[in-house]
Short mmCIF file of C-alpha atoms in Angstrom, two decimals:
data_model
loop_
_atom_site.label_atom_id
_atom_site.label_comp_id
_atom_site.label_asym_id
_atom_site.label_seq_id
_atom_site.Cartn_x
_atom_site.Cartn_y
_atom_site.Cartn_z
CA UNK F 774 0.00 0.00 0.00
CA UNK F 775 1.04 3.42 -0.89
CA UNK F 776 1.04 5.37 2.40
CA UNK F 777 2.54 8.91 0.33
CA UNK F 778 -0.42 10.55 1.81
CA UNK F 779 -0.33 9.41 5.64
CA UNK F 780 1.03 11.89 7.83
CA UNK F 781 4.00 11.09 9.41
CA UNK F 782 6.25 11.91 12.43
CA UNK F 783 9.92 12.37 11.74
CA UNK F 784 11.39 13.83 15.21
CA UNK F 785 13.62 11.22 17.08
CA UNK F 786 11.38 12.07 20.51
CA UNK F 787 7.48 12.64 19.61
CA UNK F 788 5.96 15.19 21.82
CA UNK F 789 2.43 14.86 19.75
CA UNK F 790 -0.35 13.17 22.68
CA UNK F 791 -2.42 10.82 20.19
CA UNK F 792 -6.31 10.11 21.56
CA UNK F 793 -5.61 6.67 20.35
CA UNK F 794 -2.74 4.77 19.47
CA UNK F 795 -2.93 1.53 17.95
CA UNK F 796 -0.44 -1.20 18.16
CA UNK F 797 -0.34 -3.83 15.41
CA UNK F 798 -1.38 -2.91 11.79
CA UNK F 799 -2.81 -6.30 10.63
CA UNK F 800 -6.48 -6.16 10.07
CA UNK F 801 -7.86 -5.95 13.82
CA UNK F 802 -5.49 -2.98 14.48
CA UNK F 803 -6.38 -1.54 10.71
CA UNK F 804 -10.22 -1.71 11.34
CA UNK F 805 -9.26 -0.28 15.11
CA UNK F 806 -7.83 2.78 13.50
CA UNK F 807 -10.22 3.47 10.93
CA UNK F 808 -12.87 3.44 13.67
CA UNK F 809 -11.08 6.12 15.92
CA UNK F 810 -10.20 8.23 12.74
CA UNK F 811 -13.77 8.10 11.36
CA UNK F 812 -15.04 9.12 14.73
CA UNK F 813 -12.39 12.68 14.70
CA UNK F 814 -10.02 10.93 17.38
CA UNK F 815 -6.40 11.70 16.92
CA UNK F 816 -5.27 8.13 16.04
CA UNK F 817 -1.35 6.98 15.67
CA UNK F 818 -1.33 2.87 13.99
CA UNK F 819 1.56 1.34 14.73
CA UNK F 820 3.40 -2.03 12.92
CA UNK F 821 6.34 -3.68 13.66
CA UNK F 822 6.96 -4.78 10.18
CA UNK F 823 6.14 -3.40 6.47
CA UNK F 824 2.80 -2.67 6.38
CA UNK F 825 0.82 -5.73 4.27
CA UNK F 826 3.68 -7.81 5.68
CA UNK F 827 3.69 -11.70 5.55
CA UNK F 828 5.06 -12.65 8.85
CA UNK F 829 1.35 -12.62 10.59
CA UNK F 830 -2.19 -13.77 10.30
CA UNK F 831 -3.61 -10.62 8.06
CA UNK F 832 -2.02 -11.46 4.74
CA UNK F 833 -3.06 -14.25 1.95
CA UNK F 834 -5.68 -14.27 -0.86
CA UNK F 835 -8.69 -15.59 0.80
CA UNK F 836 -10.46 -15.88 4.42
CA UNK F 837 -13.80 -17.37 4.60
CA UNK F 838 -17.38 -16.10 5.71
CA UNK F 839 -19.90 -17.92 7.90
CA UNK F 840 -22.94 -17.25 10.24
CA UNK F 841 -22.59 -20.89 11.21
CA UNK F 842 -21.09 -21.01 14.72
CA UNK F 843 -21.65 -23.62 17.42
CA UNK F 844 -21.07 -20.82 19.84
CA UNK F 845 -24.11 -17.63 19.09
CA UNK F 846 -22.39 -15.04 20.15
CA UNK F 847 -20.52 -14.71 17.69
CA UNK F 848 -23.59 -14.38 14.91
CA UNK F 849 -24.11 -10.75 15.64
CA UNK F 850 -20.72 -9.86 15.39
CA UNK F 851 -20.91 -11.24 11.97
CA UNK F 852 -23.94 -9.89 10.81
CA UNK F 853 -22.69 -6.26 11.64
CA UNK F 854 -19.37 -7.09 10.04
CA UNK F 855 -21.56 -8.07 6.75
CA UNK F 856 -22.99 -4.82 6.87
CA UNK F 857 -19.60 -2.90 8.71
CA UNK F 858 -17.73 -4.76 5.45
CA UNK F 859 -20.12 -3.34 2.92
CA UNK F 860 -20.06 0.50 4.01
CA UNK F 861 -16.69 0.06 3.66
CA UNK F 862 -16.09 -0.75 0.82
CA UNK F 863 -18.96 2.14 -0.41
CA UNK F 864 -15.89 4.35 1.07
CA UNK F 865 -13.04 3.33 -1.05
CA UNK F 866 -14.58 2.37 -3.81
CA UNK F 867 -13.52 -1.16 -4.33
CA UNK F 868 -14.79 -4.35 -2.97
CA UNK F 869 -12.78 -6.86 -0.17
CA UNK F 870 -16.05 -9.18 0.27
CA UNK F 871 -17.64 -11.30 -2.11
CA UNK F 872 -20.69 -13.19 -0.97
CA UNK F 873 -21.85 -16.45 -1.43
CA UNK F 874 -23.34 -19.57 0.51
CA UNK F 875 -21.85 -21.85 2.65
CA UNK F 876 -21.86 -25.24 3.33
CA UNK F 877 -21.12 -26.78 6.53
CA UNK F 878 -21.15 -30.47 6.96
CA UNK F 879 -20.64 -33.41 9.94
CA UNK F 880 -21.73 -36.37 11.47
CA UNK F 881 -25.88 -36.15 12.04
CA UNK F 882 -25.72 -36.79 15.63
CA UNK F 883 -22.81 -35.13 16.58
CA UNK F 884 -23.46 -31.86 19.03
CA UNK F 885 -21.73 -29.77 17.03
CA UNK F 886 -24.62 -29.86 14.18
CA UNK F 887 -27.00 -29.86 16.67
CA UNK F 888 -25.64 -26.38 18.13
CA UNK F 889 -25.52 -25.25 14.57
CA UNK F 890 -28.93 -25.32 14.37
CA UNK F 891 -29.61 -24.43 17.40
CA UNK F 892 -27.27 -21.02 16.75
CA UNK F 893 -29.17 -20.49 13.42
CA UNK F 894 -32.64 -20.64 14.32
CA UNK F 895 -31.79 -18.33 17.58
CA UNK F 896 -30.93 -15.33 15.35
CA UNK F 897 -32.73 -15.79 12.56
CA UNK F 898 -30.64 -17.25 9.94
CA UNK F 899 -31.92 -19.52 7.38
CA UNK F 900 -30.68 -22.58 6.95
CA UNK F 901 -31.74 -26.10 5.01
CA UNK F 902 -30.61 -29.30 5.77
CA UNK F 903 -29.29 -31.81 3.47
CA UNK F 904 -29.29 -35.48 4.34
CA UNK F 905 -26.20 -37.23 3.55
CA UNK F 906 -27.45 -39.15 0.16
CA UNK F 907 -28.92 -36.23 -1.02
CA UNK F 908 -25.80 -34.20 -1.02
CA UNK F 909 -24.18 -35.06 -4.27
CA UNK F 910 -27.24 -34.73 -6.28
CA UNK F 911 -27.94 -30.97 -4.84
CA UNK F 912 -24.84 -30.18 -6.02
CA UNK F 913 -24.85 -32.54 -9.19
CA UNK F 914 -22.05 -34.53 -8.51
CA UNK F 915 -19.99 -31.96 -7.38
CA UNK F 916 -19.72 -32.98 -3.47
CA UNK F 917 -20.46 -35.92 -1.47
CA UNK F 918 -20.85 -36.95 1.93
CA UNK F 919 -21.22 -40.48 4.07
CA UNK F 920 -24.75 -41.44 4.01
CA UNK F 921 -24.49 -40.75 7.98
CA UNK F 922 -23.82 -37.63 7.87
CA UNK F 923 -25.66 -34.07 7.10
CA UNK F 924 -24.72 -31.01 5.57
CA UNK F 925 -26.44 -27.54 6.43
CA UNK F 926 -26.76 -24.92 3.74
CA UNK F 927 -27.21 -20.94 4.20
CA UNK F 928 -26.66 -17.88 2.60
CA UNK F 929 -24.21 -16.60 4.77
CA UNK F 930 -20.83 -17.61 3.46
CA UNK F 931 -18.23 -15.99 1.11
CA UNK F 932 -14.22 -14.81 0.89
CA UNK F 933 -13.08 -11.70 1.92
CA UNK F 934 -9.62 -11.04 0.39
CA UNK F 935 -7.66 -9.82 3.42
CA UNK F 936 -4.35 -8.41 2.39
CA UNK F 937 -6.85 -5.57 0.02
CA UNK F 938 -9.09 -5.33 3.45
CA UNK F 939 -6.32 -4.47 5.03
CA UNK F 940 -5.42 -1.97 3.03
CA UNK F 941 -8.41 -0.56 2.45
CA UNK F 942 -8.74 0.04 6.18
CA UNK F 943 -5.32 1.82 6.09
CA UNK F 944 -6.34 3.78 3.40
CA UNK F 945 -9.05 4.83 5.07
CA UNK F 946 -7.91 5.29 8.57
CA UNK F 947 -5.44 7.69 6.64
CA UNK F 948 -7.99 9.46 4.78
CA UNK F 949 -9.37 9.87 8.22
CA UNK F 950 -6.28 11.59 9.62
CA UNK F 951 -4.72 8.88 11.07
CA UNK F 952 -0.80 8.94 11.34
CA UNK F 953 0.38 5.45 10.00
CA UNK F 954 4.10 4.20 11.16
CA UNK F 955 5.36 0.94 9.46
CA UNK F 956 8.46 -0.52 10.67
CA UNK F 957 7.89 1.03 14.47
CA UNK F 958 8.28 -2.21 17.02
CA UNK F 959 6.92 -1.57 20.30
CA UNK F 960 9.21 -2.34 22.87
CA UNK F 961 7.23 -1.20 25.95
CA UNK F 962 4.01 0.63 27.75
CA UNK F 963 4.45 2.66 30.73
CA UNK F 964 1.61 3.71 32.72
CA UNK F 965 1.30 7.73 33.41
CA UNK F 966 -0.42 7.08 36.37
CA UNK F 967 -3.31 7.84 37.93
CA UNK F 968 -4.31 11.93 37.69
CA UNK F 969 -2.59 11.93 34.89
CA UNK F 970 -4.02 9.71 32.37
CA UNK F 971 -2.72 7.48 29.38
CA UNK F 972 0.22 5.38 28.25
CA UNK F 973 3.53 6.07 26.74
CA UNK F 974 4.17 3.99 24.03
CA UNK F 975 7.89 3.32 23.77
CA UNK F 976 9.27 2.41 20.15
CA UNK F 977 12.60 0.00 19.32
CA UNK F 978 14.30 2.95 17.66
CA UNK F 979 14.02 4.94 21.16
CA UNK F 980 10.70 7.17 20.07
CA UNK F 981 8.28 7.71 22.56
CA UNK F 982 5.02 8.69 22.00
CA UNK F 983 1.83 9.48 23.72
CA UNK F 984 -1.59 8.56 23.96
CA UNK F 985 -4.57 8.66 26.00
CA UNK F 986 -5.63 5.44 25.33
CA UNK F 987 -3.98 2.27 23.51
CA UNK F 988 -4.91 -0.42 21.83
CA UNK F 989 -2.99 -3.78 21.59
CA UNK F 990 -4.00 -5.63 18.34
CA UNK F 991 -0.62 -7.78 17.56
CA UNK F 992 -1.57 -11.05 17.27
CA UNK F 993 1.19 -13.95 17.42
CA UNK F 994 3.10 -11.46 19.70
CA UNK F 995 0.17 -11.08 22.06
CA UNK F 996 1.45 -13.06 25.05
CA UNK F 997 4.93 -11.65 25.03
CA UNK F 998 3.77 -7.91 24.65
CA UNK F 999 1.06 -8.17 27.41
CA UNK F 1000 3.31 -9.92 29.88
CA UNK F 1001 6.25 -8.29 29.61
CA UNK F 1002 4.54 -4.58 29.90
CA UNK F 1003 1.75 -5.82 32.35
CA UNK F 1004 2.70 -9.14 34.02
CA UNK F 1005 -0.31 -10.44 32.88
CA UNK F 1006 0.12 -13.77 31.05
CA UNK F 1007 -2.89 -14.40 28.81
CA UNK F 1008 -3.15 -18.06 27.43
CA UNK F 1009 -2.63 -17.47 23.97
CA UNK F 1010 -1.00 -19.63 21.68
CA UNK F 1011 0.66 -19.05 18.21
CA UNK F 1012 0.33 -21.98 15.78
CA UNK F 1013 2.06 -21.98 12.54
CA UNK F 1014 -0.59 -22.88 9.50
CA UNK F 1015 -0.66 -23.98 6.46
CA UNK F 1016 -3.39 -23.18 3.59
CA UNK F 1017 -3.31 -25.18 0.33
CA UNK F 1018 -4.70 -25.03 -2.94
CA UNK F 1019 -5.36 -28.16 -4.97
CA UNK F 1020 -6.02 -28.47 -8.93
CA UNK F 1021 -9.58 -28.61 -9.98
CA UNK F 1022 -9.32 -31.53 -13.16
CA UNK F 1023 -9.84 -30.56 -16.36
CA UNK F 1024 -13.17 -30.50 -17.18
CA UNK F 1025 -15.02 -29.34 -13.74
CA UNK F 1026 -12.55 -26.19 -13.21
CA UNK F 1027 -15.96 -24.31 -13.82
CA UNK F 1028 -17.88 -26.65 -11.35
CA UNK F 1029 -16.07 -25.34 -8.43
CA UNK F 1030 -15.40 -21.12 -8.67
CA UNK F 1031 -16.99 -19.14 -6.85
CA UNK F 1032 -20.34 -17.08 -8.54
CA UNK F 1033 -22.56 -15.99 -5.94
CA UNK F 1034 -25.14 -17.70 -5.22
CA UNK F 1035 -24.97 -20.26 -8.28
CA UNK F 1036 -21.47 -20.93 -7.65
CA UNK F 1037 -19.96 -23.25 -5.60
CA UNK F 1038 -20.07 -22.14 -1.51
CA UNK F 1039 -17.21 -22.22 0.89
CA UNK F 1040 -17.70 -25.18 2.92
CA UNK F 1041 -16.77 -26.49 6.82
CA UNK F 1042 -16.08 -30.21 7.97
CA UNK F 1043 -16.82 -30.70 11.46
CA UNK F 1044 -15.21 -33.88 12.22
CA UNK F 1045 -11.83 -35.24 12.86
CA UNK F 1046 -9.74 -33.01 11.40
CA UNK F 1047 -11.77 -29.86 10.52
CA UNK F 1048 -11.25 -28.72 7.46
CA UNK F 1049 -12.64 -25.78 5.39
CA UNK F 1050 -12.52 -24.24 2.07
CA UNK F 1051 -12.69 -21.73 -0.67
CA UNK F 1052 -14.15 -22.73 -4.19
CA UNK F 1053 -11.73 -21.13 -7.10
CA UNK F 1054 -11.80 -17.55 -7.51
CA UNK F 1055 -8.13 -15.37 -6.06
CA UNK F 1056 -6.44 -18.26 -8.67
CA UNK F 1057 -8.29 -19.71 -11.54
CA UNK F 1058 -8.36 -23.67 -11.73
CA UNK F 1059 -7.69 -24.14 -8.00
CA UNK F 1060 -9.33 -24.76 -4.87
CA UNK F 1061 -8.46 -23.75 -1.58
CA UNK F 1062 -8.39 -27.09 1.05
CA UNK F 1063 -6.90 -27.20 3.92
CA UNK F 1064 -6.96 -28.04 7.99
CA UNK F 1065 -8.05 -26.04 10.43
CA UNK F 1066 -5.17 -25.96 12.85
CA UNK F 1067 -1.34 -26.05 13.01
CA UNK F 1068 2.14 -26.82 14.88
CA UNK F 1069 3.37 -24.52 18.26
CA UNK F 1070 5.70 -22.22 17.47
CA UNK F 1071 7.29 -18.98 18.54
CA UNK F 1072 6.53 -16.19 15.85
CA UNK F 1073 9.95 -14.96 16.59
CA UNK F 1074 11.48 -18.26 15.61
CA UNK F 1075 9.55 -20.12 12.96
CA UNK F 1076 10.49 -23.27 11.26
CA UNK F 1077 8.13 -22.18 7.70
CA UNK F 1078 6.92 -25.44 6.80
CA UNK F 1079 7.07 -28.57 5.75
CA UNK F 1080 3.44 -29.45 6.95
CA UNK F 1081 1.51 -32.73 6.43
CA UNK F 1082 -1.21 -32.47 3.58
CA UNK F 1083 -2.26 -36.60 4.22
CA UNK F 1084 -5.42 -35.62 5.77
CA UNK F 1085 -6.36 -33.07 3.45
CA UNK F 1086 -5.65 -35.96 0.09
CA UNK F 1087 -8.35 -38.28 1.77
CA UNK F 1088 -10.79 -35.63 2.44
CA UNK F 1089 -10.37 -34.92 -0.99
CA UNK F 1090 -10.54 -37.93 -2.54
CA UNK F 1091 -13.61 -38.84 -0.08
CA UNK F 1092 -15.47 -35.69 -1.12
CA UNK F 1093 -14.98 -34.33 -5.04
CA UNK F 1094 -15.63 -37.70 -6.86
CA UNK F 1095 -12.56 -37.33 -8.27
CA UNK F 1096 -12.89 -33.91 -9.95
CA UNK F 1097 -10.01 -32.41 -7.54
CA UNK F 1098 -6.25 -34.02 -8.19
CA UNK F 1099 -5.51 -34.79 -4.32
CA UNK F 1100 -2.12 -36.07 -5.69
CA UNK F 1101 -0.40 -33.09 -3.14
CA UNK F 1102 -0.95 -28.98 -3.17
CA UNK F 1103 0.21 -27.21 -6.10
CA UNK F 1104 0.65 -23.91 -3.72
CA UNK F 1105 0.45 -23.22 0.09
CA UNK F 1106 0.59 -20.23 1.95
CA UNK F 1107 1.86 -19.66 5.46
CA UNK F 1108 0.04 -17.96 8.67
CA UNK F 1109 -0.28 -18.18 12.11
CA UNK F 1110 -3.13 -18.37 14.15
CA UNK F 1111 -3.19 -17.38 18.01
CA UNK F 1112 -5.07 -20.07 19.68
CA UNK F 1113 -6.82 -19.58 23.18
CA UNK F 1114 -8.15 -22.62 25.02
CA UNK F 1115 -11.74 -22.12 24.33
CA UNK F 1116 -11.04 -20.62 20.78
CA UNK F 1117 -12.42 -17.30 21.85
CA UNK F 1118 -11.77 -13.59 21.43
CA UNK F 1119 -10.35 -10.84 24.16
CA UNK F 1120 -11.60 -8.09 23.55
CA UNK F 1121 -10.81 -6.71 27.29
CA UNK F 1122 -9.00 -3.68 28.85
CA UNK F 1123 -5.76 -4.38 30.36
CA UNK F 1124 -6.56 -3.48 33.93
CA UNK F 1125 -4.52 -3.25 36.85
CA UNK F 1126 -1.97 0.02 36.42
CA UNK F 1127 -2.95 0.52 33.27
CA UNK F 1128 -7.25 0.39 33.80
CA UNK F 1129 -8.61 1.21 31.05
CA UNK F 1130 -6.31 3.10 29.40
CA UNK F 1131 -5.27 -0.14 26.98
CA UNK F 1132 -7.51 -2.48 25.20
CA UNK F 1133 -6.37 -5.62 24.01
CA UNK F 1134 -7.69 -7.21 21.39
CA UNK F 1135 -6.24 -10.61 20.33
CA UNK F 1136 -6.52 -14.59 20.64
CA UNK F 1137 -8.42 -14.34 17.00
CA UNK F 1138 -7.88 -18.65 17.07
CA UNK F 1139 -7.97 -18.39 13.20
CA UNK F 1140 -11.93 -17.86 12.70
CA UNK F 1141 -11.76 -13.99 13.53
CA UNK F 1142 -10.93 -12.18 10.02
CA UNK F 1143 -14.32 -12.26 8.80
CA UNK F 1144 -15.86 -10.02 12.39
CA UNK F 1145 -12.98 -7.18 11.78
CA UNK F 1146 -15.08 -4.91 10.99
CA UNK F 1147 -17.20 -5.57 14.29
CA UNK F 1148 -14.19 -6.17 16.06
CA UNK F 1149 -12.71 -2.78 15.29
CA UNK F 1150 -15.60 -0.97 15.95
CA UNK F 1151 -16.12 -2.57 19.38
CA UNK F 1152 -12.07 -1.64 20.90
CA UNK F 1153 -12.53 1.97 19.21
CA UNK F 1154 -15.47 2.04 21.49
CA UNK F 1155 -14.05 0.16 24.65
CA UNK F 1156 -11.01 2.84 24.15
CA UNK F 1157 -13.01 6.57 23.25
CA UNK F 1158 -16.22 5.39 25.22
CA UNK F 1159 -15.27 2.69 28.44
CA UNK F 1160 -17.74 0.59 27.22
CA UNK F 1161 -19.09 -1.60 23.71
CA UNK F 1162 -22.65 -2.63 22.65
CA UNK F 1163 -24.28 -5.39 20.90
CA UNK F 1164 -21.43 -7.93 22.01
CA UNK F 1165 -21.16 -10.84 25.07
CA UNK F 1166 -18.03 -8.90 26.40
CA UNK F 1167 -18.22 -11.47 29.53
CA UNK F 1168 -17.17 -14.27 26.92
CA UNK F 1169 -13.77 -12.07 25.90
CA UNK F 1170 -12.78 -11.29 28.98
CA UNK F 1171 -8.78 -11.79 29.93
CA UNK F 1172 -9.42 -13.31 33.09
CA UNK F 1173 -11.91 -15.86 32.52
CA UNK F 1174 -9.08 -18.18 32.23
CA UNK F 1175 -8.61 -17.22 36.18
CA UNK F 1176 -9.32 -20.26 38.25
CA UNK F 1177 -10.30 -21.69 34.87
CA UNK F 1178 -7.70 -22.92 32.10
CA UNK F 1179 -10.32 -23.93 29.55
CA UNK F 1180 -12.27 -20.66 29.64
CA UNK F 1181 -15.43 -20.89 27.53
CA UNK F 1182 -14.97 -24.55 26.25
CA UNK F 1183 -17.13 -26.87 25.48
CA UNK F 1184 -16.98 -30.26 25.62
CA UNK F 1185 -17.28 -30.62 21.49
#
């Protein structure tokens, strides 16, 4: 992205008191920023790396959509990131979402389908239900399922491309008079105190800057940052993960891309592995496969790869009929997730010197990029207002782990 028109700070020392500064430019810290901008708060974004960098969980070609969550509280965030993704885009002028349906599929008497429902029909969202046999010929060959199993089908699903969201919420929290600093590591926070308000934010290179609130969006690097400046250790995980695309045969390559509503959806398999999917559309003649999950790793010290594909080839060959070569990936992209224990958000302030001076939003657990719009909207309101509607705030809170390891888990 072409920051050219971004204003930006040049003294060694910044004197400049920010209402806002964000730390982490990915696309929870992006949407963050564009929020405080839009709403006339002085906002400073901050990224340790190049801007639209690879080394995190914000980059790539395609993230999937859903309303389909065994968990409902995280439906409304989704439905006001549909709408949050949509004015958006109105804004810059270009989309980042494409819509289409999505397919989710299991085991019939598993509790995960059953909570499916159960998360659907509380908010509204249509759904139909596809017994296992009838699969292939609803989608004419195209996917199949065991005979014991059922798939449910809604409107709600889609790709957002997420290294253009990004930017777009860059752009736009520039437009907005945001300052945006790539390349800026945060090294520490320091508390002002109480009387007189706010953080200092202290940078690798030695600058300091000011703000009367902070927000802490850096993903993989949560843990480290919050425990080192706070003491706080929140439970988050980074796992290193892979996302592959396979070769659609020739023949079916138009079978499979994604068209709306008469294309192919993205799709969800809740069993043992979950995997999910894109149908073609960032790269013509292949479709994105691939398991929901990863290895530990440090995102300081990486290994990059290799990863085992073997579940993904028998899903494959279990599922397409043969119209997908599972013979191994043609391309695969690198991320990180940062896992929780109960796969949830925080979305909490930090508390204890710091009150609510600094937000923290992180612990994403790879199924967060499609709420960024909600999810920047409610820590520029937890930061400028010391409070956020229309979300379950008790389920992100940092210490509901207190006491508790697994948090919000359930037993599926």
């Amino acid at each position: 992205m072409d920051n050219s028109g971004a204003v930006r700070e040049t003294t060694t020392t910044i004197t400049t008191t920010y209402d806002v500064i964000v730390i982490g430019g990915g696309v929870m810290g992006s949407s963050t920023a564009y929020q405080t901008a839009k709403r006339g708060a002085k906002t400073l974004l901050l990224e340790q790396f190049d801007f639209l960098h690879h080394r995190g969980s914000s980059h790539g070609e395609s993230r999937t959509t859903r309303a389909t969550y065994t968990k409902d509280y995280y439906v409304p965030l989704v439905l006001e990131s549909n709408a949050l993704w949509s004015r958006a885009e109105a804004e810059i002028g270009f989309k980042v979402r494409f819509p289409g349906r999505h397919l989710g599929m299991g085991p019939s008497e598993s509790n995960i389908l059953r909570a499916l429902i159960s998360s659907c029909e509380k908010h509204s969202i249509a759904y139909r239900l596809i017994d296992g046999p009838k699969v292939q010929d609803e989608f004419l060959g195209r996917v199949q399922i065991p005979s014991d199993w059922t798939a449910i089908y809604t409107d709600h699903g889609g790709v957002v491309k997420p290294t253009k969201a990004v930017s777009m919420f860059q752009a736009l929290a520039s437009r907005n008079g945001a300052v945006l600093r790539d390349n800026t590591g945060v090294t520490e926070i320091k508390s002002l105190g109480e009387g007189n308000g706010g953080v200092l934010v202290v940078a690798a290179n030695g600058e300091v800057f000011r703000g009367k609130k902070c927000v802490v969006t850096v993903g993989a690097w949560t843990k480290k940052l919050v425990k080192f400046v706070s003491g706080v250790e929140i439970p988050i995980q980074p796992l290193e993960t892979a996302v592959h695309y396979w070769r659609i045969k020739e023949g079916y390559k138009e079978d499979y891309v994604l068209a709306g509503d008469e294309g192919f959806p993205t799709f969800s398999s809740f069993n043992d592995p979950v995997i999910y999917g894109t149908p073609s559309f960032e790269f013509p003649g292949l479709i994105k496969v691939t398991v929901d999950g990863g290895q530990k790793c440090d995102p300081d010290a990486r290994t990059w790869g290799p990863v085992s594909v073997v579940a993904v080839k028998e899903w494959i060959e279990a599922r397409f009929s043969g119209r997908v070569d599972s013979t191994g990936p043609v391309k695969t992209q690198l991320c990180m997730y940062s896992m929780t224990p109960d796969e949830d958000f925080v979305l909490d302030f930090l508390g204890g010197e710091f009150g609510k001076d600094v937000v923290v939003g992180g612990g994403f657990s790879g199924h967060g990029f499609k709420t960024a719009p909600a999810v920047g909207r409610v820590l520029a309101d937890l930061a400028l207002n010391g409070a956020a509607e229309g979300v379950e705030l008790d389920k992100f809170r940092i210490r509901r782990f207190e006491g508790n390891p697994r948090g919000n888990a359930k037993e599926f």
